[in-house]
Short mmCIF file of C-alpha atoms in Angstrom, two decimals:
data_model
loop_
_atom_site.label_atom_id
_atom_site.label_comp_id
_atom_site.label_asym_id
_atom_site.label_seq_id
_atom_site.Cartn_x
_atom_site.Cartn_y
_atom_site.Cartn_z
CA MET A 1 -0.26 0.03 0.18
CA ASN A 2 1.43 3.14 -1.09
CA LYS A 3 1.62 6.61 0.77
CA ASN A 4 -1.24 8.14 -0.91
CA THR A 5 -3.51 5.07 -0.27
CA LYS A 6 -2.74 4.91 3.65
CA ASN A 7 -3.73 8.57 3.63
CA ILE A 8 -6.93 8.26 2.00
CA VAL A 9 -7.94 5.32 4.15
CA PHE A 10 -6.57 7.39 7.29
CA LEU A 11 -9.11 10.29 6.09
CA ILE A 12 -11.82 7.55 5.45
CA ILE A 13 -11.03 6.31 9.15
CA GLY A 14 -11.23 9.53 10.81
CA LEU A 15 -14.39 11.03 9.00
CA LEU A 16 -16.07 8.06 10.25
CA VAL A 17 -14.90 8.31 14.10
CA LEU A 18 -15.80 12.28 13.71
CA ASN A 19 -19.29 11.02 12.41
CA VAL A 20 -19.73 8.68 15.49
CA ILE A 21 -18.91 11.54 17.85
CA ASN A 22 -21.03 13.70 16.51
CA GLN A 23 -24.03 11.45 16.70
CA GLY A 24 -23.42 10.91 20.38
CA PHE A 25 -22.50 14.72 21.13
CA TYR A 26 -24.79 17.63 20.62
CA LYS A 27 -24.23 21.03 22.15
CA ARG A 28 -25.64 24.19 21.33
CA PHE A 29 -23.48 27.68 22.07
CA ASP A 30 -25.40 30.89 22.69
CA LEU A 31 -22.91 33.80 21.66
CA THR A 32 -25.39 36.67 22.43
CA ALA A 33 -24.33 39.14 25.08
CA ASP A 34 -27.18 38.95 27.32
CA LYS A 35 -27.79 35.33 26.94
CA ARG A 36 -30.89 35.34 25.37
CA TYR A 37 -31.23 31.99 24.13
CA THR A 38 -29.86 30.19 27.41
CA LEU A 39 -32.59 28.67 28.94
CA SER A 40 -33.22 29.11 32.96
CA LYS A 41 -32.98 26.63 35.33
CA THR A 42 -36.72 26.76 35.71
CA THR A 43 -37.53 26.41 32.39
CA ASN A 44 -35.11 23.31 31.97
CA LEU A 45 -37.07 22.08 35.21
CA ILE A 46 -40.49 22.17 33.24
CA LEU A 47 -39.08 20.76 30.05
CA SER A 48 -37.58 17.79 31.78
CA SER A 49 -41.41 16.99 32.56
CA VAL A 50 -42.53 16.89 29.42
CA ASP A 51 -42.94 13.06 28.78
CA ARG A 52 -44.58 12.83 25.59
CA PRO A 53 -45.17 14.79 22.36
CA LEU A 54 -46.36 18.68 23.24
CA PHE A 55 -46.93 20.59 20.28
CA ILE A 56 -46.56 24.28 19.59
CA THR A 57 -48.33 25.85 16.63
CA MET A 58 -47.05 29.54 15.81
CA TYR A 59 -49.40 31.65 13.86
CA LEU A 60 -46.84 34.41 13.54
CA GLU A 61 -46.40 33.90 9.59
CA GLY A 62 -47.14 35.72 6.82
CA ASP A 63 -46.47 39.07 5.22
CA PHE A 64 -46.33 41.68 8.01
CA PRO A 65 -43.97 44.80 8.72
CA SER A 66 -40.11 44.13 9.33
CA GLU A 67 -40.26 44.73 13.13
CA PHE A 68 -42.52 41.82 13.42
CA LYS A 69 -40.51 39.56 11.22
CA ARG A 70 -37.78 40.15 14.09
CA LEU A 71 -40.46 38.65 16.28
CA GLN A 72 -41.01 35.84 14.45
CA VAL A 73 -37.24 34.97 14.00
CA GLU A 74 -36.91 35.61 17.92
CA THR A 75 -39.78 33.33 18.53
CA ARG A 76 -38.45 30.61 16.07
CA GLN A 77 -35.28 30.50 17.37
CA TYR A 78 -36.23 30.58 20.78
CA LEU A 79 -38.74 27.60 20.45
CA GLU A 80 -36.12 25.50 18.57
CA GLU A 81 -34.23 26.06 21.47
CA LEU A 82 -36.82 24.36 23.40
CA SER A 83 -37.16 21.69 21.04
CA ALA A 84 -33.36 21.19 21.33
CA GLU A 85 -33.71 20.74 24.68
CA ASN A 86 -36.67 18.14 24.50
CA PRO A 87 -37.09 16.03 21.44
CA ASN A 88 -40.95 15.72 22.49
CA ILE A 89 -41.45 19.46 21.81
CA LYS A 90 -42.80 19.56 18.13
CA ILE A 91 -43.14 23.01 16.48
CA HIS A 92 -44.99 24.14 13.49
CA PHE A 93 -45.86 27.34 12.13
CA GLU A 94 -48.64 28.30 10.45
CA ASN A 95 -50.42 31.19 8.17
CA PRO A 96 -53.43 32.57 9.99
CA ASP A 97 -55.14 34.09 6.97
CA ASP A 98 -57.29 30.82 6.10
CA GLN A 99 -58.61 30.43 9.69
CA ARG A 100 -59.30 33.52 11.01
CA GLU A 101 -62.66 32.85 12.06
CA SER A 102 -61.70 29.54 14.06
CA LEU A 103 -58.49 31.59 15.55
CA ILE A 104 -60.81 34.41 16.78
CA LYS A 105 -63.36 31.61 18.48
CA LYS A 106 -60.12 30.37 20.16
CA GLY A 107 -59.69 33.31 22.20
CA MET A 108 -56.94 34.82 19.65
CA MET A 109 -57.70 38.10 18.82
CA PRO A 110 -56.08 39.90 15.91
CA SER A 111 -53.72 42.90 16.35
CA GLN A 112 -54.06 45.76 13.62
CA LEU A 113 -50.65 47.41 13.10
CA THR A 114 -49.77 50.90 11.48
CA VAL A 115 -47.09 50.41 9.09
CA GLU A 116 -44.99 53.16 7.88
CA GLU A 117 -42.76 52.53 4.62
CA ASP A 118 -41.42 55.33 2.55
CA GLY A 119 -43.43 58.27 4.24
CA LYS A 120 -46.56 56.06 3.79
CA LEU A 121 -48.78 54.54 6.24
CA SER A 122 -50.78 51.47 5.77
CA GLU A 123 -52.40 48.70 8.26
CA ALA A 124 -51.72 45.23 8.42
CA ILE A 125 -53.52 42.69 10.36
CA ILE A 126 -51.29 39.83 12.33
CA PHE A 127 -52.12 36.76 14.80
CA PRO A 128 -49.10 37.12 17.15
CA TRP A 129 -50.32 33.65 19.20
CA ALA A 130 -49.14 30.21 19.49
CA GLU A 131 -51.44 27.46 20.59
CA ILE A 132 -49.92 24.34 22.61
CA ASN A 133 -51.51 20.75 22.74
CA PHE A 134 -50.48 18.36 25.14
CA GLY A 135 -52.59 15.12 25.00
CA LYS A 136 -56.17 16.54 25.48
CA LYS A 137 -55.40 19.66 26.74
CA ALA A 138 -54.70 23.05 25.12
CA THR A 139 -53.77 26.48 25.69
CA ILE A 140 -52.70 29.61 23.97
CA VAL A 141 -49.81 32.32 24.26
CA SER A 142 -50.01 35.50 23.45
CA LEU A 143 -46.72 37.26 21.89
CA LEU A 144 -47.69 40.79 22.25
CA PRO A 145 -47.68 42.61 25.82
CA THR A 146 -50.86 44.65 26.83
CA ALA A 147 -48.35 47.57 28.02
CA ILE A 148 -48.95 50.84 26.82
CA VAL A 149 -45.95 51.65 25.02
CA ALA A 150 -44.56 54.70 23.21
CA SER A 151 -43.50 52.69 19.78
CA GLN A 152 -43.73 49.29 17.79
CA GLU A 153 -39.91 49.24 18.34
CA GLU A 154 -40.53 49.05 22.35
CA GLN A 155 -43.40 46.44 22.03
CA LEU A 156 -41.05 44.24 20.05
CA GLN A 157 -38.56 44.87 23.02
CA LYS A 158 -41.26 43.63 25.62
CA ALA A 159 -42.69 40.90 23.54
CA ILE A 160 -38.85 39.25 23.35
CA GLU A 161 -38.20 39.80 26.74
CA ASN A 162 -41.57 37.87 27.78
CA LEU A 163 -40.83 35.03 25.27
CA GLU A 164 -39.53 32.72 28.03
CA TYR A 165 -41.95 33.50 30.92
CA GLY A 166 -44.86 33.20 28.59
CA PHE A 167 -44.05 29.62 27.13
CA SER A 168 -42.67 28.67 30.39
CA ASN A 169 -45.67 29.51 32.12
CA ALA A 170 -47.99 28.05 29.48
CA ILE A 171 -46.29 24.91 29.53
CA ASN A 172 -46.32 24.25 32.88
CA SER A 173 -49.81 24.96 33.35
CA ILE A 174 -50.87 22.58 30.84
CA ILE A 175 -48.64 19.50 31.96
CA LYS A 176 -49.35 20.15 35.60
CA THR A 177 -51.55 16.97 36.83
CA LYS A 178 -52.36 18.56 40.11
CA ASN A 179 -53.53 22.03 40.54
CA LYS A 180 -53.38 24.13 43.46
CA ARG A 181 -56.45 25.28 45.54
CA ILE A 182 -57.77 28.80 45.86
CA ALA A 183 -60.78 29.75 48.49
CA ILE A 184 -62.81 32.56 47.56
CA ILE A 185 -64.02 33.80 50.93
CA THR A 186 -67.37 34.77 51.30
CA GLY A 187 -69.92 35.59 54.50
CA ASN A 188 -69.19 39.14 54.87
CA GLY A 189 -70.69 40.73 52.12
CA GLU A 190 -67.92 40.30 49.20
CA LEU A 191 -68.21 40.88 45.87
CA GLN A 192 -70.92 38.52 43.72
CA ASP A 193 -69.41 36.20 41.66
CA ILE A 194 -70.98 37.97 38.55
CA TYR A 195 -68.73 41.28 39.02
CA GLN A 196 -65.81 38.60 39.53
CA TYR A 197 -66.36 36.61 36.57
CA SER A 198 -63.70 38.21 34.29
CA PHE A 199 -61.04 37.33 36.76
CA LEU A 200 -61.65 34.44 38.61
CA SER A 201 -62.56 32.74 35.22
CA GLU A 202 -59.17 33.29 33.94
CA VAL A 203 -57.73 31.95 37.27
CA SER A 204 -59.97 28.66 37.00
CA LYS A 205 -57.75 27.75 33.72
CA LYS A 206 -54.63 27.23 36.48
CA TYR A 207 -56.09 26.47 39.40
CA LYS A 208 -59.17 24.82 41.13
CA LEU A 209 -61.35 27.42 42.58
CA ALA A 210 -64.10 26.79 45.70
CA LYS A 211 -66.39 29.33 47.54
CA PHE A 212 -65.69 29.15 51.07
CA THR A 213 -67.97 30.76 53.67
CA LEU A 214 -66.84 31.88 57.00
CA ASP A 215 -70.51 31.78 58.38
CA SER A 216 -69.61 28.20 59.73
CA VAL A 217 -67.13 30.01 62.16
CA ALA A 218 -69.91 30.65 64.19
CA THR A 219 -70.92 27.38 64.86
CA ASN A 220 -67.85 25.27 64.63
CA PRO A 221 -64.79 27.53 64.32
CA GLN A 222 -62.31 24.64 64.76
CA GLN A 223 -63.44 22.77 61.73
CA THR A 224 -63.73 25.62 59.63
CA LEU A 225 -60.31 26.43 60.04
CA LYS A 226 -59.19 22.94 59.45
CA ASP A 227 -61.18 23.19 56.17
CA LEU A 228 -59.69 26.27 55.15
CA THR A 229 -56.03 25.28 55.82
CA THR A 230 -56.34 23.03 52.68
CA PHE A 231 -56.37 25.50 50.40
CA ASP A 232 -53.27 27.14 49.40
CA LEU A 233 -54.57 30.62 48.74
CA ALA A 234 -57.81 32.47 50.12
CA ILE A 235 -58.91 35.82 48.03
CA ILE A 236 -60.85 38.51 49.97
CA ALA A 237 -62.88 40.57 47.58
CA LYS A 238 -64.39 43.99 49.03
CA PRO A 239 -66.06 42.36 52.18
CA THR A 240 -68.80 45.03 53.37
CA GLN A 241 -69.64 43.50 56.54
CA LYS A 242 -67.70 43.50 59.81
CA PHE A 243 -65.29 40.24 60.56
CA SER A 244 -66.12 38.91 63.91
CA GLU A 245 -63.09 37.80 66.38
CA GLU A 246 -63.56 33.97 65.30
CA GLU A 247 -62.92 34.94 61.88
CA LYS A 248 -59.97 37.34 62.21
CA LEU A 249 -58.33 34.17 64.00
CA THR A 250 -59.29 31.69 61.26
CA LEU A 251 -57.58 33.99 58.65
CA ASP A 252 -54.65 34.65 60.89
CA GLN A 253 -54.33 30.91 61.35
CA PHE A 254 -54.60 30.03 58.20
CA ILE A 255 -51.98 32.53 57.22
CA THR A 256 -49.63 31.01 59.87
CA ASN A 257 -50.08 27.85 58.72
CA GLY A 258 -48.68 29.01 55.43
CA GLY A 259 -51.99 30.13 53.25
CA LYS A 260 -51.20 32.97 51.35
CA THR A 261 -53.76 35.87 51.04
CA LEU A 262 -55.00 38.61 48.31
CA TRP A 263 -56.89 40.91 50.03
CA MET A 264 -58.69 43.53 48.15
CA LEU A 265 -60.05 46.11 50.40
CA ASP A 266 -62.37 49.19 50.83
CA ASN A 267 -61.88 51.05 54.10
CA VAL A 268 -64.30 53.68 52.76
CA GLN A 269 -67.88 53.33 51.91
CA ALA A 270 -68.27 55.15 48.43
CA ASP A 271 -70.50 53.46 45.85
CA GLN A 272 -70.17 54.79 42.32
CA ASP A 273 -73.92 53.80 41.15
CA SER A 274 -75.58 55.90 44.24
CA LEU A 275 -73.41 58.63 42.82
CA PHE A 276 -74.87 58.56 39.01
CA ASN A 277 -78.64 57.91 40.45
CA SER A 278 -78.40 60.88 42.62
CA GLY A 279 -75.64 62.89 41.59
CA LYS A 280 -74.06 62.97 45.00
CA MET A 281 -73.41 60.63 47.95
CA LEU A 282 -71.73 60.35 51.35
CA ALA A 283 -68.24 58.66 51.78
CA TYR A 284 -67.77 57.40 55.02
CA PRO A 285 -65.20 54.98 56.94
CA ARG A 286 -66.19 51.63 56.56
CA GLY A 287 -65.70 49.38 59.91
CA LEU A 288 -64.33 46.16 58.86
CA ASN A 289 -62.49 45.53 62.16
CA LEU A 290 -59.31 44.47 60.40
CA THR A 291 -57.19 47.10 61.64
CA ASP A 292 -55.69 45.44 64.42
CA LEU A 293 -54.97 42.20 62.14
CA LEU A 294 -53.49 44.58 59.44
CA PHE A 295 -51.56 46.41 61.87
CA SER A 296 -49.67 43.38 63.04
CA TYR A 297 -48.35 42.35 59.43
CA GLY A 298 -46.95 45.60 59.21
CA ILE A 299 -49.58 47.65 57.43
CA ARG A 300 -52.52 50.45 57.90
CA LEU A 301 -55.30 51.17 55.55
CA ASN A 302 -56.39 54.78 56.25
CA THR A 303 -60.02 56.18 55.88
CA THR A 304 -58.71 58.89 53.27
CA LEU A 305 -59.76 59.06 49.70
CA ILE A 306 -57.29 59.72 46.96
CA LYS A 307 -57.57 62.21 44.09
CA ASP A 308 -55.46 61.74 41.67
CA LEU A 309 -54.61 64.26 38.10
CA TYR A 310 -53.80 61.02 36.56
CA ALA A 311 -57.19 59.27 36.39
CA ALA A 312 -59.44 57.29 34.31
CA LYS A 313 -62.42 59.00 32.22
CA ILE A 314 -66.16 58.29 33.11
CA ALA A 315 -68.73 59.23 30.60
CA LEU A 316 -71.32 61.42 31.30
CA ALA A 317 -74.32 62.92 29.54
CA THR A 318 -73.78 66.55 28.19
CA GLY A 319 -76.57 67.21 26.58
CA LYS A 320 -78.97 66.32 23.64
CA VAL A 321 -78.75 66.65 19.92
CA GLY A 322 -82.38 65.84 18.67
CA ASN A 323 -83.35 63.00 20.45
CA GLN A 324 -79.84 61.76 21.00
CA THR A 325 -78.34 62.07 24.09
CA GLN A 326 -74.75 63.13 23.97
CA PHE A 327 -72.29 61.74 26.12
CA GLN A 328 -68.52 63.12 26.68
CA ASN A 329 -65.60 61.22 28.37
CA LEU A 330 -64.40 63.26 31.32
CA ASP A 331 -61.36 62.74 33.81
CA TRP A 332 -62.43 61.65 37.29
CA PHE A 333 -60.08 62.01 39.87
CA TYR A 334 -61.46 59.73 42.06
CA HIS A 335 -60.42 56.64 40.04
CA PRO A 336 -56.85 56.94 40.07
CA LEU A 337 -54.82 55.45 36.99
CA VAL A 338 -51.81 54.04 38.67
CA GLY A 339 -48.58 52.70 37.57
CA GLY A 340 -46.88 49.43 38.60
CA ASN A 341 -43.44 48.72 39.90
CA PRO A 342 -41.38 48.21 37.02
CA ASN A 343 -38.70 46.48 38.59
CA HIS A 344 -41.29 43.61 40.40
CA ALA A 345 -42.29 40.59 38.15
CA ILE A 346 -45.94 41.22 39.15
CA THR A 347 -46.09 44.66 37.88
CA LYS A 348 -43.70 44.58 34.83
CA ASN A 349 -44.91 45.64 31.42
CA ILE A 350 -48.65 46.08 32.65
CA ALA A 351 -50.78 48.72 31.35
CA PRO A 352 -51.90 51.39 34.07
CA VAL A 353 -54.47 49.94 36.64
CA ARG A 354 -57.79 51.65 37.40
CA LEU A 355 -58.93 52.09 40.93
CA GLN A 356 -62.08 53.45 42.32
CA PHE A 357 -62.34 55.46 45.40
CA ALA A 358 -58.96 54.02 46.56
CA ASN A 359 -57.39 54.33 49.98
CA GLN A 360 -53.78 55.03 50.91
CA ILE A 361 -51.69 52.42 52.74
CA ASP A 362 -49.13 53.08 55.32
CA THR A 363 -46.40 50.63 56.12
CA LEU A 364 -45.07 50.19 59.66
CA LYS A 365 -41.81 48.81 60.80
CA ASN A 366 -41.20 44.98 61.42
CA ASN A 367 -39.29 42.39 60.13
CA LEU A 368 -41.34 41.40 56.79
CA LYS A 369 -39.87 42.65 53.48
CA LYS A 370 -42.59 45.27 51.67
CA THR A 371 -42.53 45.56 48.19
CA PRO A 372 -44.43 48.60 46.49
CA LEU A 373 -46.77 47.27 43.72
CA LEU A 374 -49.10 50.46 42.79
CA MET A 375 -48.25 53.90 43.19
CA SER A 376 -50.16 57.14 42.18
CA SER A 377 -48.50 59.90 40.61
CA PRO A 378 -47.21 62.58 42.89
CA LEU A 379 -49.93 64.82 41.84
CA THR A 380 -52.46 63.94 44.52
CA GLN A 381 -54.75 65.15 46.93
CA LYS A 382 -56.27 63.95 50.06
CA VAL A 383 -60.00 63.63 50.88
CA GLY A 384 -60.64 63.16 54.84
CA THR A 385 -63.83 61.01 55.26
CA PRO A 386 -66.84 61.20 56.00
CA ALA A 387 -67.07 63.82 52.82
CA ILE A 388 -69.93 64.94 50.54
CA ILE A 389 -68.75 63.69 46.94
CA GLU A 390 -70.93 65.17 43.95
CA LEU A 391 -70.94 64.52 40.46
CA GLN A 392 -70.59 67.64 39.05
CA SER A 393 -67.20 68.33 40.50
CA VAL A 394 -66.11 66.83 37.49
CA ALA A 395 -66.46 70.11 35.68
CA ASP A 396 -64.53 72.01 38.31
CA GLU A 397 -61.11 73.21 36.86
CA PRO A 398 -58.34 71.62 39.14
CA GLN A 399 -55.75 73.76 41.00
CA GLU A 400 -52.17 71.69 40.89
CA LYS A 401 -51.44 74.00 44.11
CA GLU A 402 -54.13 71.55 45.81
CA TYR A 403 -52.53 68.41 44.57
CA ILE A 404 -49.38 68.42 46.23
CA SER A 405 -49.66 65.16 48.66
CA GLY A 406 -47.03 63.07 46.60
CA ASN A 407 -46.91 59.38 45.63
CA GLN A 408 -49.37 57.22 47.52
CA LEU A 409 -49.33 53.52 48.22
CA PHE A 410 -52.41 51.53 46.67
CA ALA A 411 -50.97 47.95 46.97
CA ILE A 412 -48.18 46.42 48.62
CA LEU A 413 -46.33 42.88 48.90
CA LEU A 414 -45.46 41.56 52.04
CA GLU A 415 -42.93 38.49 52.38
CA GLY A 416 -41.20 36.52 55.41
CA ALA A 417 -42.45 35.44 58.83
CA PHE A 418 -45.63 36.68 59.78
CA ASN A 419 -46.24 36.84 63.14
CA SER A 420 -49.95 35.93 64.58
CA GLY A 421 -52.41 38.86 65.31
CA TYR A 422 -53.16 36.65 68.27
CA LYS A 423 -49.71 36.31 69.64
CA ASN A 424 -49.94 36.63 73.46
CA ARG A 425 -53.42 37.56 73.15
CA ILE A 426 -56.88 35.85 74.44
CA LYS A 427 -58.10 34.00 71.31
CA PRO A 428 -61.72 33.61 70.51
CA PHE A 429 -61.59 29.91 70.23
CA GLU A 430 -59.26 27.46 71.03
CA THR A 431 -57.40 25.06 68.19
CA SER A 432 -54.70 22.59 67.80
CA LEU A 433 -53.64 24.35 64.72
CA PHE A 434 -52.91 27.37 66.48
CA ARG A 435 -49.10 28.97 65.15
CA GLU A 436 -47.53 31.84 66.45
CA SER A 437 -45.61 32.74 63.20
CA ALA A 438 -45.07 31.42 59.37
CA ILE A 439 -41.85 30.38 58.56
CA ASN A 440 -42.11 32.13 55.02
CA ASN A 441 -45.10 33.30 53.81
CA LYS A 442 -46.43 35.91 51.11
CA MET A 443 -49.54 38.35 51.23
CA ILE A 444 -50.79 40.99 48.92
CA VAL A 445 -53.29 43.88 50.60
CA ILE A 446 -54.68 46.02 47.62
CA ALA A 447 -56.70 49.35 49.15
CA ASP A 448 -59.55 49.00 46.71
CA GLY A 449 -61.99 46.76 46.71
CA ASP A 450 -63.16 47.34 43.00
CA VAL A 451 -59.78 46.44 41.36
CA GLY A 452 -61.01 43.20 40.37
CA LYS A 453 -64.93 44.20 39.53
CA ASN A 454 -65.76 43.86 36.20
CA GLN A 455 -68.60 45.92 34.64
CA ILE A 456 -72.07 44.26 33.47
CA LEU A 457 -73.55 44.55 30.05
CA LYS A 458 -77.08 43.42 29.39
CA GLY A 459 -76.71 41.11 32.13
CA GLN A 460 -73.56 39.42 30.94
CA PRO A 461 -70.08 40.37 32.51
CA THR A 462 -67.74 42.26 30.48
CA ASP A 463 -63.76 42.00 30.18
CA LEU A 464 -62.37 43.36 33.17
CA SER A 465 -59.37 44.96 31.04
CA ARG A 466 -61.90 47.41 29.41
CA ASP A 467 -64.55 49.96 30.39
CA LYS A 468 -67.68 49.45 28.47
CA TRP A 469 -68.53 53.43 28.32
CA THR A 470 -65.13 54.69 27.48
CA ASN A 471 -63.70 51.91 25.66
CA GLU A 472 -60.48 52.45 27.46
CA GLN A 473 -58.22 49.84 28.38
CA PHE A 474 -56.73 48.93 31.82
CA GLY A 475 -54.06 46.59 33.42
CA ASN A 476 -56.52 45.17 36.16
CA LYS A 477 -56.86 41.58 34.99
CA ASP A 478 -52.73 41.19 34.22
CA PHE A 479 -52.18 42.82 37.82
CA LEU A 480 -54.52 40.36 39.58
CA LEU A 481 -53.55 37.16 37.25
CA ASN A 482 -49.97 37.77 38.02
CA ALA A 483 -50.47 38.57 41.60
CA VAL A 484 -52.18 34.98 42.08
CA ASP A 485 -49.36 33.35 39.97
CA TYR A 486 -46.70 34.86 41.92
CA LEU A 487 -48.49 34.00 45.69
CA LEU A 488 -48.55 30.27 44.48
CA ASP A 489 -44.98 30.19 42.53
CA ASP A 490 -42.90 27.93 44.39
CA SER A 491 -40.66 27.30 41.30
CA GLY A 492 -39.43 30.54 40.72
CA LEU A 493 -41.45 30.81 37.47
CA MET A 494 -42.33 34.60 37.70
CA ALA A 495 -39.02 35.74 38.01
CA LEU A 496 -38.66 35.20 34.36
CA ARG A 497 -40.97 38.01 33.98
CA ASN A 498 -38.23 40.25 35.00
CA LYS A 499 -35.95 39.11 32.26
CA THR A 500 -34.60 42.04 30.41
CA LEU A 501 -32.75 42.31 26.81
CA LYS A 502 -31.32 44.53 24.77
CA ILE A 503 -32.50 44.60 21.58
CA ASN A 504 -30.97 46.89 18.57
CA MET A 505 -33.34 48.36 16.85
CA LEU A 506 -32.95 50.43 13.59
CA ASP A 507 -32.97 54.29 13.55
CA LYS A 508 -35.58 54.77 10.42
CA GLN A 509 -35.19 58.52 10.56
CA LYS A 510 -31.40 58.12 10.20
CA ALA A 511 -31.76 55.48 7.86
CA PHE A 512 -34.22 57.57 5.74
CA LYS A 513 -31.65 60.63 5.88
CA GLU A 514 -28.46 58.69 5.03
CA ARG A 515 -29.96 55.89 2.57
CA THR A 516 -27.95 57.51 -0.34
CA PHE A 517 -24.91 57.13 1.63
CA TRP A 518 -25.38 53.26 2.48
CA GLN A 519 -27.06 52.78 -0.67
CA PHE A 520 -23.79 53.67 -2.33
CA LEU A 521 -21.57 52.22 0.33
CA ASN A 522 -23.47 48.70 -0.45
CA ILE A 523 -24.17 48.60 -3.74
CA GLY A 524 -22.07 51.11 -5.72
CA LEU A 525 -18.94 50.76 -3.99
CA PRO A 526 -18.09 47.12 -4.89
CA PHE A 527 -18.95 47.90 -8.52
CA ILE A 528 -16.33 50.48 -8.32
CA PHE A 529 -13.83 48.30 -6.73
CA LEU A 530 -14.62 45.26 -8.89
CA PHE A 531 -14.14 47.53 -11.90
CA ALA A 532 -10.71 48.96 -10.49
CA PHE A 533 -9.43 45.54 -10.09
CA GLY A 534 -10.62 44.56 -13.46
CA ILE A 535 -8.75 47.55 -15.16
CA ILE A 536 -5.60 46.98 -13.24
CA PHE A 537 -5.49 43.11 -13.47
CA THR A 538 -5.67 43.44 -17.26
CA TYR A 539 -2.99 46.12 -17.58
CA LEU A 540 -0.52 44.19 -15.51
CA ARG A 541 -1.75 41.33 -17.77
CA LYS A 542 -0.69 42.87 -20.80
CA ARG A 543 2.58 44.48 -19.37
CA LYS A 544 3.60 40.97 -18.48
CA TYR A 545 2.97 39.04 -21.60
CA SER A 546 3.16 41.70 -24.50
#
C-alpha cells in the first residue's frame, strides 16, 4: 500500500470516527451578550417533565412589518431551543389567513398594526399567538404584551423579553396533573360572582377554585379553620360587613399555617352607582374590624380617599342633539390610573391599573419584606371622610396647588415570617392548629375592593381589562393574574418576567436621511472596486505578456 492510499484510508477512518462522535454528542452555544437563548433552570426543570409529544403551533406567519419579522425570527429561534432541549416538543408555523374565524373563537384576537414605509402609512393585521396542545389539553400564548408602549420597537422589545416566561408558564400549566386550590372567601358581603367573573374565570384555567364561607365559624370554628387550611390561597374581594374575632382568628391562622392571601379592601364606603343615581353621595369610613389584624402584619389602611390628576375617565351625558343624548368622557380624579412597580415580576410591563375611590396604605416597621406594587402619581390630594362627593365636581377646573400630597401607596406585597395577630392575646376559640408565626409566607394587600370588579352589560359580565363606556383599556386583569401566580409560585417561574434584553433597533429617521450614502456603500462601492480591479488586472497582464 503506497503512501497516498494510506492517507486516504486514514482520512476515511477519521471521518467515520468524527461522525460517530457527532451522533453521540450535541451542544448548542449561545454567543449573544445577554444570553437570550440560554434557558433558565426553571425552564429546564419544566421541560424535563414533558414526557410525551407537546405540539406548539405558531400563527406568526405571513406578510407583516419588518419589526414583527424580527419577533418571528426570535420566536422561532427560542422554540428551536426548547425543541433542542426536549425532542418531545414539536414546532409548527402556520399562516392564519385561512382560519381567522376559528382562531378568534379560540380567544386569539388579531392585532392591527400601522406600518410606515417610505413615508406612507398602511394597516396590517397579524395574529401574534401560539397554541399549545398536550394530549387532550390545549392553551394559547400571546406574544404581544398588553402594556401601553410608545412605539412598535418598544412593543417588540417587551414581546421578546416575555418569550421565555410566556411559553414556560403555559407549558407548566398544561402539563401539571395537580392544580393548587384557591378559596374565594364569602360570608362578609364580598363581591358577587358575576362581578368577579372576568378575573376568576381566567384563574380557573390554572387553579381549582371553591367558594368558602366563614359563616360556619360561629358554630364550629375549629373545623372551619381545618377546612380552610386545605387551600393554598384565599382571595378576600371587597368585604362590606364587619369581621368577628372568630373569623379574624380563622384567617390569621390560615396565614400562619402557610396559606397565601390576596386582600382587596375598601376602607371607605363610596358607591359609584349611588353617585350616578342621585348626583352626590356620602363617603364614610367602613368598619371592617381588620385594623388590628393588618397592623400586626405591618400595614395600615387609612380612611382617606385619594384624588389623582392622572385618572381614568367616566362617560357623562352632556346634552342632547335632537332625541339623541350626547356623552362625553371626562377625567374623574377619584378613579386614579396608577402605574406598577417596573422592577417587580407582578407589575412589569403591565398597563396602568384603574382604581375606584381608593384608600392610602401606610407601612409600619417590622421584620417583613415590603414591596410597593401600585403607586399613584405625585399630583394627588387627600380627601378626609366622611365627605360629600358630588358628580358635578367633574366640571371643576383642578388647581395644581391643591394636588401636592405626593405619591400614594395603593398595593403592597408582604413577604417573610408573619407573626400572628393573636400572639400573646386571648383567643376567641382554642385550636390545635394555632401557630404564633409563619416561617415563610406571602401576602398582597390592595386598598381598593373594586380593582377586580368587572362591569355588567345586558346582564352579562364584561372584560375586566376594558371599560364598557369609555372603551379605555387597563391592566387590572393582568395585575391580579400575576399576583395570584406570584403568590402560588414555588418554582421561581414568575422571576422570568423580570428578564431584560437589549434589542438593537434600526433608527428609521437616520436610515432615511442617510439612505443614499448606505446604498452607495453597499451597492456602488463594490462595483467600483470590481471595475478598478479589472482594469489593473488587465493592465498588469498585458504588461507581463506583451
